[in-house]
Amino acid sequence: MSDETGTPDTTAGSAGRAAQDGEATPGGEVAQGGQAARGDGPRPEPLRFFGTSWVHHDHGYAARRAGVAAGSLVAAAVSCLVLRFAYQGIRIAETGSFVTVLVVAMFAICSALAFRNTWEGFDKRHDPQRQASLRGLLAIGFVGSLLAYFFRSLTEAPGEKLHRGEYEKAREAHERRTTRRTGDPSRKKRRR
Protein backbone atom coordinates (compact mmCIF):
# COMPACT_ATOMS: atom_id res chain seq x y z
CA MET A 1 0.00 0.00 0.00
CA SER A 2 1.33 3.43 -0.84
CA ASP A 3 2.46 5.43 2.19
CA GLU A 4 0.77 8.64 1.11
CA THR A 5 -2.51 7.68 -0.52
CA GLY A 6 -3.30 4.19 0.72
CA THR A 7 -3.61 2.94 -2.84
CA PRO A 8 -2.15 -0.38 -3.93
CA ASP A 9 1.38 -0.38 -5.26
CA THR A 10 1.12 -1.72 -8.81
CA THR A 11 4.67 -1.11 -9.95
CA ALA A 12 6.52 -3.85 -11.82
CA GLY A 13 7.34 -6.75 -9.54
CA SER A 14 4.84 -5.69 -6.90
CA ALA A 15 1.76 -7.45 -5.58
CA GLY A 16 -0.28 -6.09 -8.49
CA ARG A 17 2.06 -7.82 -10.93
CA ALA A 18 1.85 -11.04 -8.91
CA ALA A 19 -1.92 -10.81 -9.06
CA GLN A 20 -1.78 -10.72 -12.85
CA ASP A 21 0.45 -13.79 -12.92
CA GLY A 22 -1.78 -15.84 -10.62
CA GLU A 23 0.73 -15.84 -7.77
CA ALA A 24 0.14 -15.27 -4.08
CA THR A 25 0.00 -11.63 -3.06
CA PRO A 26 1.51 -10.35 0.22
CA GLY A 27 -1.87 -10.76 1.92
CA GLY A 28 -1.81 -14.48 1.14
CA GLU A 29 -4.53 -14.13 -1.50
CA VAL A 30 -4.13 -16.15 -4.65
CA ALA A 31 -5.02 -14.09 -7.66
CA GLN A 32 -6.98 -15.52 -10.53
CA GLY A 33 -7.72 -13.86 -13.85
CA GLY A 34 -5.95 -10.60 -12.98
CA GLN A 35 -7.86 -9.86 -9.75
CA ALA A 36 -7.08 -10.88 -6.20
CA ALA A 37 -9.49 -13.29 -4.55
CA ARG A 38 -10.52 -10.65 -1.97
CA GLY A 39 -10.88 -7.73 -4.37
CA ASP A 40 -8.67 -5.14 -5.91
CA GLY A 41 -8.72 -2.67 -3.01
CA PRO A 42 -5.83 -1.52 -0.85
CA ARG A 43 -3.50 -4.18 0.48
CA PRO A 44 -2.31 -4.28 4.11
CA GLU A 45 1.21 -3.15 4.83
CA PRO A 46 3.35 -6.01 6.14
CA LEU A 47 4.78 -5.77 9.66
CA ARG A 48 8.26 -6.89 10.58
CA PHE A 49 8.22 -10.57 11.67
CA PHE A 50 4.47 -10.83 10.95
CA GLY A 51 3.99 -10.05 7.27
CA THR A 52 0.26 -9.55 6.76
CA SER A 53 -0.81 -12.25 9.23
CA TRP A 54 -1.91 -9.45 11.60
CA VAL A 55 -4.96 -8.69 9.43
CA HIS A 56 -6.89 -11.89 10.16
CA HIS A 57 -4.61 -13.31 12.90
CA ASP A 58 -3.81 -16.32 10.72
CA HIS A 59 -0.69 -18.00 9.29
CA GLY A 60 0.93 -18.58 12.70
CA TYR A 61 0.13 -15.16 14.17
CA ALA A 62 0.05 -16.42 17.78
CA ALA A 63 3.31 -18.32 17.36
CA ARG A 64 4.93 -15.28 15.78
CA ARG A 65 3.80 -13.09 18.67
CA ALA A 66 5.20 -15.58 21.16
CA GLY A 67 8.45 -15.75 19.19
CA VAL A 68 8.80 -11.96 19.07
CA ALA A 69 8.08 -11.70 22.79
CA ALA A 70 10.59 -14.42 23.68
CA GLY A 71 13.18 -13.20 21.20
CA SER A 72 13.07 -9.59 22.33
CA LEU A 73 13.22 -10.59 26.00
CA VAL A 74 16.21 -12.89 25.41
CA ALA A 75 17.94 -10.20 23.33
CA ALA A 76 17.34 -7.64 26.11
CA ALA A 77 18.74 -10.05 28.73
CA VAL A 78 21.85 -10.78 26.62
CA SER A 79 22.28 -7.04 26.03
CA CYS A 80 22.12 -6.37 29.76
CA LEU A 81 24.78 -9.06 30.29
CA VAL A 82 27.03 -7.36 27.72
CA LEU A 83 26.45 -4.01 29.41
CA ARG A 84 27.39 -5.62 32.73
CA PHE A 85 30.72 -6.73 31.23
CA ALA A 86 31.27 -3.18 29.97
CA TYR A 87 30.52 -1.85 33.44
CA GLN A 88 33.02 -4.28 34.97
CA GLY A 89 35.60 -3.14 32.42
CA ILE A 90 35.10 0.46 33.48
CA ARG A 91 35.48 -0.53 37.13
CA ILE A 92 38.67 -2.49 36.39
CA ALA A 93 40.08 0.51 34.50
CA GLU A 94 39.59 2.57 37.68
CA THR A 95 38.39 5.62 35.79
CA GLY A 96 36.72 7.02 38.87
CA SER A 97 33.21 7.10 40.22
CA PHE A 98 32.19 10.15 38.16
CA VAL A 99 32.81 8.38 34.84
CA THR A 100 31.12 5.22 36.09
CA VAL A 101 28.00 7.11 37.20
CA LEU A 102 28.01 9.09 33.96
CA VAL A 103 28.10 5.92 31.79
CA VAL A 104 25.40 4.16 33.83
CA ALA A 105 23.17 7.26 33.74
CA MET A 106 23.73 7.63 29.98
CA PHE A 107 22.60 4.05 29.28
CA ALA A 108 19.64 4.34 31.67
CA ILE A 109 18.39 7.64 30.22
CA CYS A 110 18.92 6.56 26.61
CA SER A 111 17.13 3.27 27.28
CA ALA A 112 14.17 5.08 28.83
CA LEU A 113 13.97 7.49 25.88
CA ALA A 114 14.31 4.64 23.38
CA PHE A 115 11.52 2.72 25.14
CA ARG A 116 9.20 5.74 25.00
CA ASN A 117 10.03 6.52 21.38
CA THR A 118 9.54 2.91 20.27
CA TRP A 119 6.30 2.59 22.26
CA GLU A 120 4.90 5.78 20.71
CA GLY A 121 5.92 4.49 17.27
CA PHE A 122 3.48 1.62 17.67
CA ASP A 123 0.55 4.07 17.79
CA LYS A 124 1.56 6.86 15.38
CA ARG A 125 4.04 7.45 12.60
CA HIS A 126 7.18 9.33 13.54
CA ASP A 127 8.63 12.27 11.66
CA PRO A 128 11.53 10.87 9.56
CA GLN A 129 13.76 13.90 10.25
CA ARG A 130 13.24 13.59 13.99
CA GLN A 131 14.00 9.87 13.81
CA ALA A 132 17.21 10.59 11.90
CA SER A 133 18.33 13.05 14.57
CA LEU A 134 17.57 10.52 17.34
CA ARG A 135 19.37 7.61 15.66
CA GLY A 136 22.46 7.78 17.93
CA LEU A 137 20.42 8.07 21.10
CA LEU A 138 18.21 5.15 20.07
CA ALA A 139 21.27 3.04 19.27
CA ILE A 140 22.66 3.61 22.76
CA GLY A 141 19.27 2.84 24.34
CA PHE A 142 18.67 -0.36 22.37
CA VAL A 143 17.65 -2.23 25.54
CA GLY A 144 14.65 0.08 25.90
CA SER A 145 13.54 -0.63 22.33
CA LEU A 146 13.81 -4.37 22.91
CA LEU A 147 11.73 -4.12 26.07
CA ALA A 148 9.10 -2.06 24.24
CA TYR A 149 8.85 -4.83 21.63
CA PHE A 150 8.49 -7.42 24.40
CA PHE A 151 5.70 -5.63 26.25
CA ARG A 152 3.75 -4.71 23.11
CA SER A 153 3.95 -8.25 21.72
CA LEU A 154 2.19 -9.52 24.85
CA THR A 155 -1.02 -7.83 23.67
CA GLU A 156 -0.66 -7.49 19.87
CA ALA A 157 1.84 -7.46 17.04
CA PRO A 158 4.04 -4.37 17.54
CA GLY A 159 2.50 -1.70 15.30
CA GLU A 160 -0.71 -3.64 14.59
CA LYS A 161 -3.01 -0.95 16.01
CA LEU A 162 -1.50 1.75 13.79
CA HIS A 163 -1.50 -0.39 10.65
CA ARG A 164 -5.01 -1.70 11.28
CA GLY A 165 -6.36 1.84 11.63
CA GLU A 166 -4.67 2.94 8.40
CA TYR A 167 -5.80 -0.18 6.57
CA GLU A 168 -9.42 0.17 7.70
CA LYS A 169 -9.42 3.84 6.70
CA ALA A 170 -8.03 2.95 3.25
CA ARG A 171 -10.61 0.15 2.85
CA GLU A 172 -13.47 2.51 3.74
CA ALA A 173 -12.21 5.13 1.28
CA HIS A 174 -11.93 2.46 -1.41
CA GLU A 175 -15.46 1.24 -0.69
CA ARG A 176 -16.81 4.78 -0.97
CA ARG A 177 -15.02 5.31 -4.29
CA THR A 178 -16.21 2.02 -5.79
CA THR A 179 -19.84 2.31 -4.68
CA ARG A 180 -20.13 5.70 -6.37
CA ARG A 181 -19.12 4.19 -9.70
CA THR A 182 -22.05 1.91 -10.47
CA GLY A 183 -23.26 0.88 -13.88
CA ASP A 184 -21.57 0.86 -17.25
CA PRO A 185 -20.84 4.42 -18.44
CA SER A 186 -20.88 3.34 -22.10
CA ARG A 187 -24.54 2.31 -21.80
CA LYS A 188 -25.75 5.71 -20.64
CA LYS A 189 -28.26 7.33 -22.93
CA ARG A 190 -27.11 10.44 -24.65
CA ARG A 191 -29.28 13.50 -24.41
CA ARG A 192 -30.14 15.25 -27.65
Coordinates of C-alpha atoms in Angstrom, one line a residue:
M1 CA 0.0 0.0 0.0
S2 CA 1.3 3.4 -0.8
D3 CA 2.5 5.4 2.2
E4 CA 0.8 8.6 1.1
T5 CA -2.5 7.7 -0.5
G6 CA -3.3 4.2 0.7
T7 CA -3.6 2.9 -2.8
P8 CA -2.1 -0.4 -3.9
D9 CA 1.4 -0.4 -5.3
T10 CA 1.1 -1.7 -8.8
T11 CA 4.7 -1.1 -10.0
A12 CA 6.5 -3.8 -11.8
G13 CA 7.3 -6.8 -9.5
S14 CA 4.8 -5.7 -6.9
A15 CA 1.8 -7.4 -5.6
G16 CA -0.3 -6.1 -8.5
R17 CA 2.1 -7.8 -10.9
A18 CA 1.8 -11.0 -8.9
A19 CA -1.9 -10.8 -9.1
Q20 CA -1.8 -10.7 -12.9
D21 CA 0.5 -13.8 -12.9
G22 CA -1.8 -15.8 -10.6
E23 CA 0.7 -15.8 -7.8
A24 CA 0.1 -15.3 -4.1
T25 CA 0.0 -11.6 -3.1
P26 CA 1.5 -10.3 0.2
G27 CA -1.9 -10.8 1.9
G28 CA -1.8 -14.5 1.1
E29 CA -4.5 -14.1 -1.5
V30 CA -4.1 -16.2 -4.7
A31 CA -5.0 -14.1 -7.7
Q32 CA -7.0 -15.5 -10.5
G33 CA -7.7 -13.9 -13.9
G34 CA -6.0 -10.6 -13.0
Q35 CA -7.9 -9.9 -9.7
A36 CA -7.1 -10.9 -6.2
A37 CA -9.5 -13.3 -4.5
R38 CA -10.5 -10.6 -2.0
G39 CA -10.9 -7.7 -4.4
D40 CA -8.7 -5.1 -5.9
G41 CA -8.7 -2.7 -3.0
P42 CA -5.8 -1.5 -0.9
R43 CA -3.5 -4.2 0.5
P44 CA -2.3 -4.3 4.1
E45 CA 1.2 -3.1 4.8
P46 CA 3.4 -6.0 6.1
L47 CA 4.8 -5.8 9.7
R48 CA 8.3 -6.9 10.6
F49 CA 8.2 -10.6 11.7
F50 CA 4.5 -10.8 10.9
G51 CA 4.0 -10.0 7.3
T52 CA 0.3 -9.6 6.8
S53 CA -0.8 -12.3 9.2
W54 CA -1.9 -9.4 11.6
V55 CA -5.0 -8.7 9.4
H56 CA -6.9 -11.9 10.2
H57 CA -4.6 -13.3 12.9
D58 CA -3.8 -16.3 10.7
H59 CA -0.7 -18.0 9.3
G60 CA 0.9 -18.6 12.7
Y61 CA 0.1 -15.2 14.2
A62 CA 0.0 -16.4 17.8
A63 CA 3.3 -18.3 17.4
R64 CA 4.9 -15.3 15.8
R65 CA 3.8 -13.1 18.7
A66 CA 5.2 -15.6 21.2
G67 CA 8.4 -15.7 19.2
V68 CA 8.8 -12.0 19.1
A69 CA 8.1 -11.7 22.8
A70 CA 10.6 -14.4 23.7
G71 CA 13.2 -13.2 21.2
S72 CA 13.1 -9.6 22.3
L73 CA 13.2 -10.6 26.0
V74 CA 16.2 -12.9 25.4
A75 CA 17.9 -10.2 23.3
A76 CA 17.3 -7.6 26.1
A77 CA 18.7 -10.1 28.7
V78 CA 21.8 -10.8 26.6
S79 CA 22.3 -7.0 26.0
C80 CA 22.1 -6.4 29.8
L81 CA 24.8 -9.1 30.3
V82 CA 27.0 -7.4 27.7
L83 CA 26.4 -4.0 29.4
R84 CA 27.4 -5.6 32.7
F85 CA 30.7 -6.7 31.2
A86 CA 31.3 -3.2 30.0
Y87 CA 30.5 -1.8 33.4
Q88 CA 33.0 -4.3 35.0
G89 CA 35.6 -3.1 32.4
I90 CA 35.1 0.5 33.5
R91 CA 35.5 -0.5 37.1
I92 CA 38.7 -2.5 36.4
A93 CA 40.1 0.5 34.5
E94 CA 39.6 2.6 37.7
T95 CA 38.4 5.6 35.8
G96 CA 36.7 7.0 38.9
S97 CA 33.2 7.1 40.2
F98 CA 32.2 10.2 38.2
V99 CA 32.8 8.4 34.8
T100 CA 31.1 5.2 36.1
V101 CA 28.0 7.1 37.2
L102 CA 28.0 9.1 34.0
V103 CA 28.1 5.9 31.8
V104 CA 25.4 4.2 33.8
A105 CA 23.2 7.3 33.7
M106 CA 23.7 7.6 30.0
F107 CA 22.6 4.1 29.3
A108 CA 19.6 4.3 31.7
I109 CA 18.4 7.6 30.2
C110 CA 18.9 6.6 26.6
S111 CA 17.1 3.3 27.3
A112 CA 14.2 5.1 28.8
L113 CA 14.0 7.5 25.9
A114 CA 14.3 4.6 23.4
F115 CA 11.5 2.7 25.1
R116 CA 9.2 5.7 25.0
N117 CA 10.0 6.5 21.4
T118 CA 9.5 2.9 20.3
W119 CA 6.3 2.6 22.3
E120 CA 4.9 5.8 20.7
G121 CA 5.9 4.5 17.3
F122 CA 3.5 1.6 17.7
D123 CA 0.5 4.1 17.8
K124 CA 1.6 6.9 15.4
R125 CA 4.0 7.4 12.6
H126 CA 7.2 9.3 13.5
D127 CA 8.6 12.3 11.7
P128 CA 11.5 10.9 9.6
Q129 CA 13.8 13.9 10.2
R130 CA 13.2 13.6 14.0
Q131 CA 14.0 9.9 13.8
A132 CA 17.2 10.6 11.9
S133 CA 18.3 13.0 14.6
L134 CA 17.6 10.5 17.3
R135 CA 19.4 7.6 15.7
G136 CA 22.5 7.8 17.9
L137 CA 20.4 8.1 21.1
L138 CA 18.2 5.1 20.1
A139 CA 21.3 3.0 19.3
I140 CA 22.7 3.6 22.8
G141 CA 19.3 2.8 24.3
F142 CA 18.7 -0.4 22.4
V143 CA 17.7 -2.2 25.5
G144 CA 14.6 0.1 25.9
S145 CA 13.5 -0.6 22.3
L146 CA 13.8 -4.4 22.9
L147 CA 11.7 -4.1 26.1
A148 CA 9.1 -2.1 24.2
Y149 CA 8.9 -4.8 21.6
F150 CA 8.5 -7.4 24.4
F151 CA 5.7 -5.6 26.3
R152 CA 3.8 -4.7 23.1
S153 CA 3.9 -8.2 21.7
L154 CA 2.2 -9.5 24.9
T155 CA -1.0 -7.8 23.7
E156 CA -0.7 -7.5 19.9
A157 CA 1.8 -7.5 17.0
P158 CA 4.0 -4.4 17.5
G159 CA 2.5 -1.7 15.3
E160 CA -0.7 -3.6 14.6
K161 CA -3.0 -1.0 16.0
L162 CA -1.5 1.7 13.8
H163 CA -1.5 -0.4 10.7
R164 CA -5.0 -1.7 11.3
G165 CA -6.4 1.8 11.6
E166 CA -4.7 2.9 8.4
Y167 CA -5.8 -0.2 6.6
E168 CA -9.4 0.2 7.7
K169 CA -9.4 3.8 6.7
A170 CA -8.0 3.0 3.3
R171 CA -10.6 0.2 2.8
E172 CA -13.5 2.5 3.7
A173 CA -12.2 5.1 1.3
H174 CA -11.9 2.5 -1.4
E175 CA -15.5 1.2 -0.7
R176 CA -16.8 4.8 -1.0
R177 CA -15.0 5.3 -4.3
T178 CA -16.2 2.0 -5.8
T179 CA -19.8 2.3 -4.7
R180 CA -20.1 5.7 -6.4
R181 CA -19.1 4.2 -9.7
T182 CA -22.0 1.9 -10.5
G183 CA -23.3 0.9 -13.9
D184 CA -21.6 0.9 -17.2
P185 CA -20.8 4.4 -18.4
S186 CA -20.9 3.3 -22.1
R187 CA -24.5 2.3 -21.8
K188 CA -25.8 5.7 -20.6
K189 CA -28.3 7.3 -22.9
R190 CA -27.1 10.4 -24.6
R191 CA -29.3 13.5 -24.4
R192 CA -30.1 15.2 -27.6

